[in-house]
CSV table of C-alpha atoms in Angstrom, one decimal:
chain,number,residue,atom,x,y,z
A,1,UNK,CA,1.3,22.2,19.5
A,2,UNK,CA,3.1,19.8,21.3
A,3,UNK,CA,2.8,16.8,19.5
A,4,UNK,CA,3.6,12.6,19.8
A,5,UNK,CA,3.9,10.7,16.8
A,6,UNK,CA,3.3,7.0,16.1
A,7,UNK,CA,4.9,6.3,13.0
A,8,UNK,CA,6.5,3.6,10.7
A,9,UNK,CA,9.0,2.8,7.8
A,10,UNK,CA,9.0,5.6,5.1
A,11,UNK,CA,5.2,7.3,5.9
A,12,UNK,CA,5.8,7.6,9.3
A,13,UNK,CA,9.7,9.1,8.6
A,14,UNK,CA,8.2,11.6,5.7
A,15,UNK,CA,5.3,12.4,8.4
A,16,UNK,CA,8.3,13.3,11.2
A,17,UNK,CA,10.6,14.9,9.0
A,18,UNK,CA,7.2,17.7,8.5
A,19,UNK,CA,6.0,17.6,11.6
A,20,UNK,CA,10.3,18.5,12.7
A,21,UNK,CA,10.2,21.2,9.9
A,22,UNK,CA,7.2,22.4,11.6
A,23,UNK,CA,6.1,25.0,14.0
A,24,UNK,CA,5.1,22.2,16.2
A,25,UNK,CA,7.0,20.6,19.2
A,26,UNK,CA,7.6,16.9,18.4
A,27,UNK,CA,8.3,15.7,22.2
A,28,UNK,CA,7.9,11.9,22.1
A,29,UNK,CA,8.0,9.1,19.1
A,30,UNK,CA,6.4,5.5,19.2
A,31,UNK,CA,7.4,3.3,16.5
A,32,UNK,CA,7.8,-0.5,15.9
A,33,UNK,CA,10.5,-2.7,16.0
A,34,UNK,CA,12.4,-3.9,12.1
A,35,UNK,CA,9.9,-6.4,10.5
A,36,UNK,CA,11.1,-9.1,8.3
A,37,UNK,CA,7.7,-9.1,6.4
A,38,UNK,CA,8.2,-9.1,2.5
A,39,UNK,CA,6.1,-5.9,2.1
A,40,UNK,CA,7.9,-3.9,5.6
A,41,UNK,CA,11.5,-4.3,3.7
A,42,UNK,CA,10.3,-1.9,1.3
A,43,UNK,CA,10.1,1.6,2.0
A,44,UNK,CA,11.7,1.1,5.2
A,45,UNK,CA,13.7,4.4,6.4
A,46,UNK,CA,14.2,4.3,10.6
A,47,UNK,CA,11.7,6.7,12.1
A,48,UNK,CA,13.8,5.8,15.0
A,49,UNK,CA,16.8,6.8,13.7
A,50,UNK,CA,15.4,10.2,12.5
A,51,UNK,CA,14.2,11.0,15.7
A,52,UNK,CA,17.1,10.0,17.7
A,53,UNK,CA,19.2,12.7,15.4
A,54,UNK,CA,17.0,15.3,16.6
A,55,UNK,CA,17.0,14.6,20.4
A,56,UNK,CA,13.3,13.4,20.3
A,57,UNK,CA,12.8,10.3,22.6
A,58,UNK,CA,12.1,7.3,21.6
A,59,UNK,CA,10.0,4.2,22.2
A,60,UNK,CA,10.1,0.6,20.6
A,61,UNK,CA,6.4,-1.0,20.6
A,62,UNK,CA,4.7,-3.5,18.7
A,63,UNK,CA,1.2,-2.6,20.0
A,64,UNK,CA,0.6,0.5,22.3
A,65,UNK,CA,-1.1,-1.4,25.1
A,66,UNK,CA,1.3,-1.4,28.4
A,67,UNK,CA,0.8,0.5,31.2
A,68,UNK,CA,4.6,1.9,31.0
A,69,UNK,CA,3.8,3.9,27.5
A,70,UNK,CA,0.4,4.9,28.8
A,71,UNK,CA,2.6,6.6,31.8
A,72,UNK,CA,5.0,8.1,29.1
A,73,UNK,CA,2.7,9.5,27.2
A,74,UNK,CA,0.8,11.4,29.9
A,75,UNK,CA,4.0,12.6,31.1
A,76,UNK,CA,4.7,13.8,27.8
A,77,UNK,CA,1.4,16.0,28.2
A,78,UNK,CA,0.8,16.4,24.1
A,79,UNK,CA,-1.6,18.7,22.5
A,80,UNK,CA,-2.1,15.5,19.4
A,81,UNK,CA,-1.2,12.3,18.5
A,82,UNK,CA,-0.5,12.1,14.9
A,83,UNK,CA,-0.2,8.8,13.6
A,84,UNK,CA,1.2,7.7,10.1
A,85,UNK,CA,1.3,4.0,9.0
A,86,UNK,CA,0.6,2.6,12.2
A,87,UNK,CA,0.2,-0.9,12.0
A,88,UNK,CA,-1.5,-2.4,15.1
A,89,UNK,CA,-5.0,-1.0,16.7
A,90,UNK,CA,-4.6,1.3,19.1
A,91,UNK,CA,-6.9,1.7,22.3
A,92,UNK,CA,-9.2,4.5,23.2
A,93,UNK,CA,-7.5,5.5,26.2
A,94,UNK,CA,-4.4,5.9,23.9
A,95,UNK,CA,-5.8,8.3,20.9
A,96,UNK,CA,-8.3,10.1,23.4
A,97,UNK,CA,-5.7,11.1,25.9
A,98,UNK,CA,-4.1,14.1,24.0
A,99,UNK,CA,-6.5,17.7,24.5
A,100,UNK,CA,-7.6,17.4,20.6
A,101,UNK,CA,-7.5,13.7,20.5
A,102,UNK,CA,-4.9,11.5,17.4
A,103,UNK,CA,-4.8,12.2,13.9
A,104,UNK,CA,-4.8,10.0,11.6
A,105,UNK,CA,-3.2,9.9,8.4
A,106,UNK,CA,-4.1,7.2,5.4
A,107,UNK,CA,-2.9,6.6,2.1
A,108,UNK,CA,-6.3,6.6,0.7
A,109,UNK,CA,-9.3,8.8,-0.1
A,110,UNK,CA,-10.6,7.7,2.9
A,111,UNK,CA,-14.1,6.4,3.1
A,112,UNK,CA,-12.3,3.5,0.6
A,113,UNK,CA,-9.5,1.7,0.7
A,114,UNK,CA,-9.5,1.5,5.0
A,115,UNK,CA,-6.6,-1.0,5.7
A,116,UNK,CA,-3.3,-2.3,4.2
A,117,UNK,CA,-1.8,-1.5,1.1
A,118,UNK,CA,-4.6,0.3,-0.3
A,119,UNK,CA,-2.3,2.0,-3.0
A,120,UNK,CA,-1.9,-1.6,-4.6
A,121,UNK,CA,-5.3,-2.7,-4.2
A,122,UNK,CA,-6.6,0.4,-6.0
A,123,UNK,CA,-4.7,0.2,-8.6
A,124,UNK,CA,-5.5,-3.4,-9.2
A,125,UNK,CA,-9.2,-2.1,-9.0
A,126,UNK,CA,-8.7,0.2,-11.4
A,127,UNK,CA,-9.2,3.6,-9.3
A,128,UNK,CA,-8.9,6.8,-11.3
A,129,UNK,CA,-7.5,8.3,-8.5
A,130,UNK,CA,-5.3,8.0,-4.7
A,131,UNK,CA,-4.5,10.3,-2.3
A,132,UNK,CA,-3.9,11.0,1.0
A,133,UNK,CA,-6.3,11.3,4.3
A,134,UNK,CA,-5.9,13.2,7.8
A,135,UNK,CA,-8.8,12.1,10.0
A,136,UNK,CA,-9.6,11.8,13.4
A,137,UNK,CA,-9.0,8.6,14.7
A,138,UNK,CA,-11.8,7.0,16.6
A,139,UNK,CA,-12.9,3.4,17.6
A,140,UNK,CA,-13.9,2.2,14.2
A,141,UNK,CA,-10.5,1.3,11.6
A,142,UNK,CA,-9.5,4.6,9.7
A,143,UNK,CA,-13.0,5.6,10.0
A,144,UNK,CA,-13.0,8.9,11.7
A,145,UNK,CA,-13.8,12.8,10.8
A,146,UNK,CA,-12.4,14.1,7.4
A,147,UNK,CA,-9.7,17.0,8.4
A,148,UNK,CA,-8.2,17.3,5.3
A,149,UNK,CA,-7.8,15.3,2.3
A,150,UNK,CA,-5.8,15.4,-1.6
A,151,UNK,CA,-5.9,13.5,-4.8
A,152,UNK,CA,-3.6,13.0,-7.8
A,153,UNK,CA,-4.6,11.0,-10.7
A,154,UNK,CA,-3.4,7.6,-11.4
A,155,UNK,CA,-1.9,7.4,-14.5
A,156,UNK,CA,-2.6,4.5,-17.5
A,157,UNK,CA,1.0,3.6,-17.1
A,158,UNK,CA,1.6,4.1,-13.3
A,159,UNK,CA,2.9,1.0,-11.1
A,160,UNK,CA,2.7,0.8,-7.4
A,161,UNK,CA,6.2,2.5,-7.3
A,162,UNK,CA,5.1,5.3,-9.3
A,163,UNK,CA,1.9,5.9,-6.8
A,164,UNK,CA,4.1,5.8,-3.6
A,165,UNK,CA,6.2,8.5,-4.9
A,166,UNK,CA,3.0,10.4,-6.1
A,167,UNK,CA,1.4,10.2,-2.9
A,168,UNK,CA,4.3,10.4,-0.6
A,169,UNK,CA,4.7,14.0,-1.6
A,170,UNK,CA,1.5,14.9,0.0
A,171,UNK,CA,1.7,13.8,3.5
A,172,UNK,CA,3.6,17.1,4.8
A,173,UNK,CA,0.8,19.4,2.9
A,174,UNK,CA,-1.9,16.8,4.0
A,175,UNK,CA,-0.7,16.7,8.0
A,176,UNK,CA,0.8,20.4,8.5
A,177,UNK,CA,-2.8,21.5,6.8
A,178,UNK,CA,-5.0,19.6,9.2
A,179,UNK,CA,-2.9,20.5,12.4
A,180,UNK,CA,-3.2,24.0,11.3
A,181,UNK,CA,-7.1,23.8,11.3
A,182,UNK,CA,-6.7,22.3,14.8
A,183,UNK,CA,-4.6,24.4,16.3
A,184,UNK,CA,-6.8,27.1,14.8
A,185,UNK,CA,-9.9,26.0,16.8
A,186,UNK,CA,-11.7,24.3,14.4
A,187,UNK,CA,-13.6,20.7,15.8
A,188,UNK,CA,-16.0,20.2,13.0
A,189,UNK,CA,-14.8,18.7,10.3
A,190,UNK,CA,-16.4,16.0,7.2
A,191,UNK,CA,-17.8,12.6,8.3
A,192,UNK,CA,-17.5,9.9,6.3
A,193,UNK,CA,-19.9,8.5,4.4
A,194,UNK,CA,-19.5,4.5,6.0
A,195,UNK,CA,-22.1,3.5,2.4
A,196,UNK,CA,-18.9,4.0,0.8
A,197,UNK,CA,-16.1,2.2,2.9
A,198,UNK,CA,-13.7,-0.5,2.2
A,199,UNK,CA,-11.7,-2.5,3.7
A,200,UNK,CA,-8.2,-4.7,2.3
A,201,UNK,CA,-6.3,-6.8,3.9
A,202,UNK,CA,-2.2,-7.2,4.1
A,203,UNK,CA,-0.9,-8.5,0.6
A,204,UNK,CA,0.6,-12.1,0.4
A,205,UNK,CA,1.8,-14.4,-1.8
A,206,UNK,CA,-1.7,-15.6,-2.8
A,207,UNK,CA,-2.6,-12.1,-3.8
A,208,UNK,CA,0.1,-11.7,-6.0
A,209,UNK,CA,-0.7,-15.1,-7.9
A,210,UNK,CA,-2.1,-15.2,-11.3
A,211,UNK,CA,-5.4,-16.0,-11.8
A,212,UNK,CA,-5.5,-16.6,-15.6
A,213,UNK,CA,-9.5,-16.4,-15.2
A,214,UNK,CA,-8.8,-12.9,-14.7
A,215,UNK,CA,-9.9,-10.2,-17.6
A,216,UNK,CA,-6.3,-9.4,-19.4
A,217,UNK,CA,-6.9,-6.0,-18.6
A,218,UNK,CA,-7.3,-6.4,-14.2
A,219,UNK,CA,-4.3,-8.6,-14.4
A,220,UNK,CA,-2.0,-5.7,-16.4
A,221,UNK,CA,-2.8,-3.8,-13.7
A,222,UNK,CA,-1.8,-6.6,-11.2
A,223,UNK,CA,1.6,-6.3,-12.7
A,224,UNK,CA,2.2,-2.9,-12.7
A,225,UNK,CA,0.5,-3.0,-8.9
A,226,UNK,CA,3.4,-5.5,-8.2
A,227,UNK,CA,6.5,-3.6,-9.8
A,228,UNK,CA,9.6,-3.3,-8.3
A,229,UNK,CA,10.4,-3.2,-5.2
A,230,UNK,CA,7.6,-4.8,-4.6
A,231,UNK,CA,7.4,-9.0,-5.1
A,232,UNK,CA,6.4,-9.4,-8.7
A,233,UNK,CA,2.9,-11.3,-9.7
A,234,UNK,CA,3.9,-14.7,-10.6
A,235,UNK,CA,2.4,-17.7,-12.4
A,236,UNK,CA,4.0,-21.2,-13.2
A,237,UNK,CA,5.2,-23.0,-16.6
A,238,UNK,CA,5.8,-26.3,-16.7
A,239,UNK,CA,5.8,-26.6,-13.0
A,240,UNK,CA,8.0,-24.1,-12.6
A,241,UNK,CA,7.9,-20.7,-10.7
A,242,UNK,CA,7.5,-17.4,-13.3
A,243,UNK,CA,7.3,-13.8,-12.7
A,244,UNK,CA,5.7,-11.9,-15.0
A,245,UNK,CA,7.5,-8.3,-15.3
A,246,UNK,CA,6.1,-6.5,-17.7
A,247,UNK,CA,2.9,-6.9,-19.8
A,248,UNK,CA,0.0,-5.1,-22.0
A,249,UNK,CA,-3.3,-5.6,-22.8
A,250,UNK,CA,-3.5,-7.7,-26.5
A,251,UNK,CA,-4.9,-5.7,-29.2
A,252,UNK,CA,-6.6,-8.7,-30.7
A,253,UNK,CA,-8.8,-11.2,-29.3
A,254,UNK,CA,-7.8,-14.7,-28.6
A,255,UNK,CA,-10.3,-17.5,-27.6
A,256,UNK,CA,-9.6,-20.6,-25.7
A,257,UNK,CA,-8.6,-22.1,-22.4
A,258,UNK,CA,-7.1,-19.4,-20.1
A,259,UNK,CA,-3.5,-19.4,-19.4
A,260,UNK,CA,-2.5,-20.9,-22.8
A,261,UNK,CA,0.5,-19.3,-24.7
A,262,UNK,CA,-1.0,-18.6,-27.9
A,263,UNK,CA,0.7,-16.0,-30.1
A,264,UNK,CA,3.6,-13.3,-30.9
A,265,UNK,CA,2.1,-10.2,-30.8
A,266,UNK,CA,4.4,-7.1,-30.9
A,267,UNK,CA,6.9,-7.3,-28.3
A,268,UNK,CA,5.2,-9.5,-26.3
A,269,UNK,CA,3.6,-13.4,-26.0
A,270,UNK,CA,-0.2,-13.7,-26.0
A,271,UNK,CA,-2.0,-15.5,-22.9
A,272,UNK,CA,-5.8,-16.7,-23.2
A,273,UNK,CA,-7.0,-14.5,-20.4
A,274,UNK,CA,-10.7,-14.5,-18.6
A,275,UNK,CA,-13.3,-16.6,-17.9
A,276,UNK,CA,-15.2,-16.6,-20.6
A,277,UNK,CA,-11.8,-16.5,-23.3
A,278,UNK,CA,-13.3,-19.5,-24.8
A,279,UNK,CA,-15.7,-17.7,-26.8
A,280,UNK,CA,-13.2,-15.3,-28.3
A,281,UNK,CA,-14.6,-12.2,-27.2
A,282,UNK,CA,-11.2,-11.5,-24.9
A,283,UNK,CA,-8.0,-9.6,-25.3
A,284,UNK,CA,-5.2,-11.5,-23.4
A,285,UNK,CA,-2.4,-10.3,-21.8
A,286,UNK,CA,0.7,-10.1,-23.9
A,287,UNK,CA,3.9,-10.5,-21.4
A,288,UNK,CA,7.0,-9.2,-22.6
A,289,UNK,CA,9.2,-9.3,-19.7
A,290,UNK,CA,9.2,-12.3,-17.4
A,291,UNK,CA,12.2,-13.4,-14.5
A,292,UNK,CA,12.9,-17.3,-14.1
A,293,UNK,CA,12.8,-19.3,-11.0
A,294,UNK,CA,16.9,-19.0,-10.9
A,295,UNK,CA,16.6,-15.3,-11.2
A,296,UNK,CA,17.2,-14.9,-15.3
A,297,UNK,CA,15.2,-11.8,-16.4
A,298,UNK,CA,14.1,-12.4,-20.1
A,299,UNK,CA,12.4,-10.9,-22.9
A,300,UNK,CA,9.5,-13.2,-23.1
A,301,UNK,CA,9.7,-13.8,-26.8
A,302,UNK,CA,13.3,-15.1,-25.9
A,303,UNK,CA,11.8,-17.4,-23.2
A,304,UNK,CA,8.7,-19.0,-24.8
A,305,UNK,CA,10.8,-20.2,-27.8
A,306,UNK,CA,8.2,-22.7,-28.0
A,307,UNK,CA,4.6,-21.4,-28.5
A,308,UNK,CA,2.6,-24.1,-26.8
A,309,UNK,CA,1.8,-25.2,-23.0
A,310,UNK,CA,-0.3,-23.3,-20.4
A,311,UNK,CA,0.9,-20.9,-17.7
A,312,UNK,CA,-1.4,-22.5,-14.6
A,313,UNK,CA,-2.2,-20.7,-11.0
A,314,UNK,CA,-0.2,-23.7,-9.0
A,315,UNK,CA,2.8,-26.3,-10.2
């Protein structure tokens, strides 16, 4: 099939590099301009740059709206759109123009998680499981026909980082499979069940702000959801900015105010965690590695040499 693809920073690149390794004709890529958003930075290979080695032309947008692309892309007559971690809406007279329409593809198990950066926000959540989704794209957000879908299990260690790379591998199996099914004829596929959707928004610096009301055990996985690369949950101490690197969930259970450093516990420092911590029914969340506001990364039993003060939400 002759194909165009829409397509940004690492998911889009992955998504070109199989759709080129393909038996498909890639004949046109759209893809936006360098972002200087925090979260863009990341996983940022050039689908530009790929395409360009491979002769494939290429167009800079930061919505698919103008009247020139519209003219490109019926010139370049494709069979599909697919579209990988495009990050503006696109119009109906954009996805509908190809013969079978524009696939989708999401990294979620799609009905949940519709959106931005649903690999952190399930994790935070506590999902069991992520995957990847290839559906057809229609006027609702990442709310279209099922075409083919895969899992893999998150696991009780796993960061962010480790989930990327998890689900990453699945986009050529996930987006070759569901062009085959199209190319093979097929034009019924699983509708979603809209009960069970989702929807998150971009993550920002509030989101990754510790909220020592928080069970110990959702803001664990807050840190791990914010592991390197990406911006690390912080807190503050004595007015003072504090990113908490590493931590577990306490094996006792401390009572108190929340955000209080309370004890040595293993490797790590004890913080009253949750709302109700005063009635000593919580574990809290014993950090053990924690990075300064002047970019010292410390044991956390090295930088509390004093156990006493609070870790607070603001200054």
């Amino acid at each position: 099939m002759r194909v165009v693809m829409f397509g940004y920073q690492t998911w889009g690149h992955r998504t070109l590099r199989a759709l080129l390794d393909s038996e498909h004709d890639v004949v046109l890529v759209v893809t936006h301009p360098k972002s200087e958003h925090a979260y863009e930075k990341i996983w940022s290979d050039s689908v530009a740059d790929l395409a360009e080695e491979h002769g494939v032309p290429v167009l800079i947008r930061n919505r698919p709206d103008d009247d020139e692309l519209f003219e490109r892309l019926k010139d370049a007559d494709p069979d599909i759109i697919v579209a990988n971690n495009w990050r503006t809406w696109i119009p109906p007279r954009i996805f509908g123009l190809p013969r079978h329409g524009t696939l989708n593809v999401h990294d979620s198990l799609l009905p949940k998680y519709a959106g931005f950066s649903p690999l952190i926000w399930a994790l935070i959540n506590g999902e069991t499981e992520v995957g990847v989704t290839a559906h057809m794209m229609n006027d609702e957000l990442d709310a279209g026909d099922i075409v083919r879908q895969e899992a893999v299990p998150v696991g009780p260690a796993d960061t962010a980082t480790d989930l990327f790379h998890k689900t990453v591998d699945l986009i050529a199996p996930v987006t070759i499979g569901a062009l085959g099914l199209i190319a093979a004829g097929q034009t019924e596929f699983t509708k979603q069940d809209r009960s069970r959707a989702s929807f998150f928004h971009k993550r920002s610096a509030e989101d990754i702000r510790i909220d020592w009301s928080w069970p110990a055990e959702d803001l664990e996985r807050l840190v791990r959801a914010q592991s390197e690369p990406y911006p690390s949950a912080f807190t503050f101490h004595r007015g003072r900015r504090l990113e908490i690197l590493a931590a577990v969930v306490s094996a006792g259970r401390y009572g108190g105010t929340p955000g209080r450093i309370f004890y040595r516990e293993g490797e790590g420092v004890v913080i009253v965690a949750g709302a109700d911590a005063r009635r000593g029914r919580n574990h809290g969340l014993a950090v053990t590695r924690v990075r300064t506001e002047d970019g010292r990364e410390l044991a956390a039993t090295e930088y509390f040499t004093s156990m006493g003060g609070y870790l607070t939400s603001r200054p």
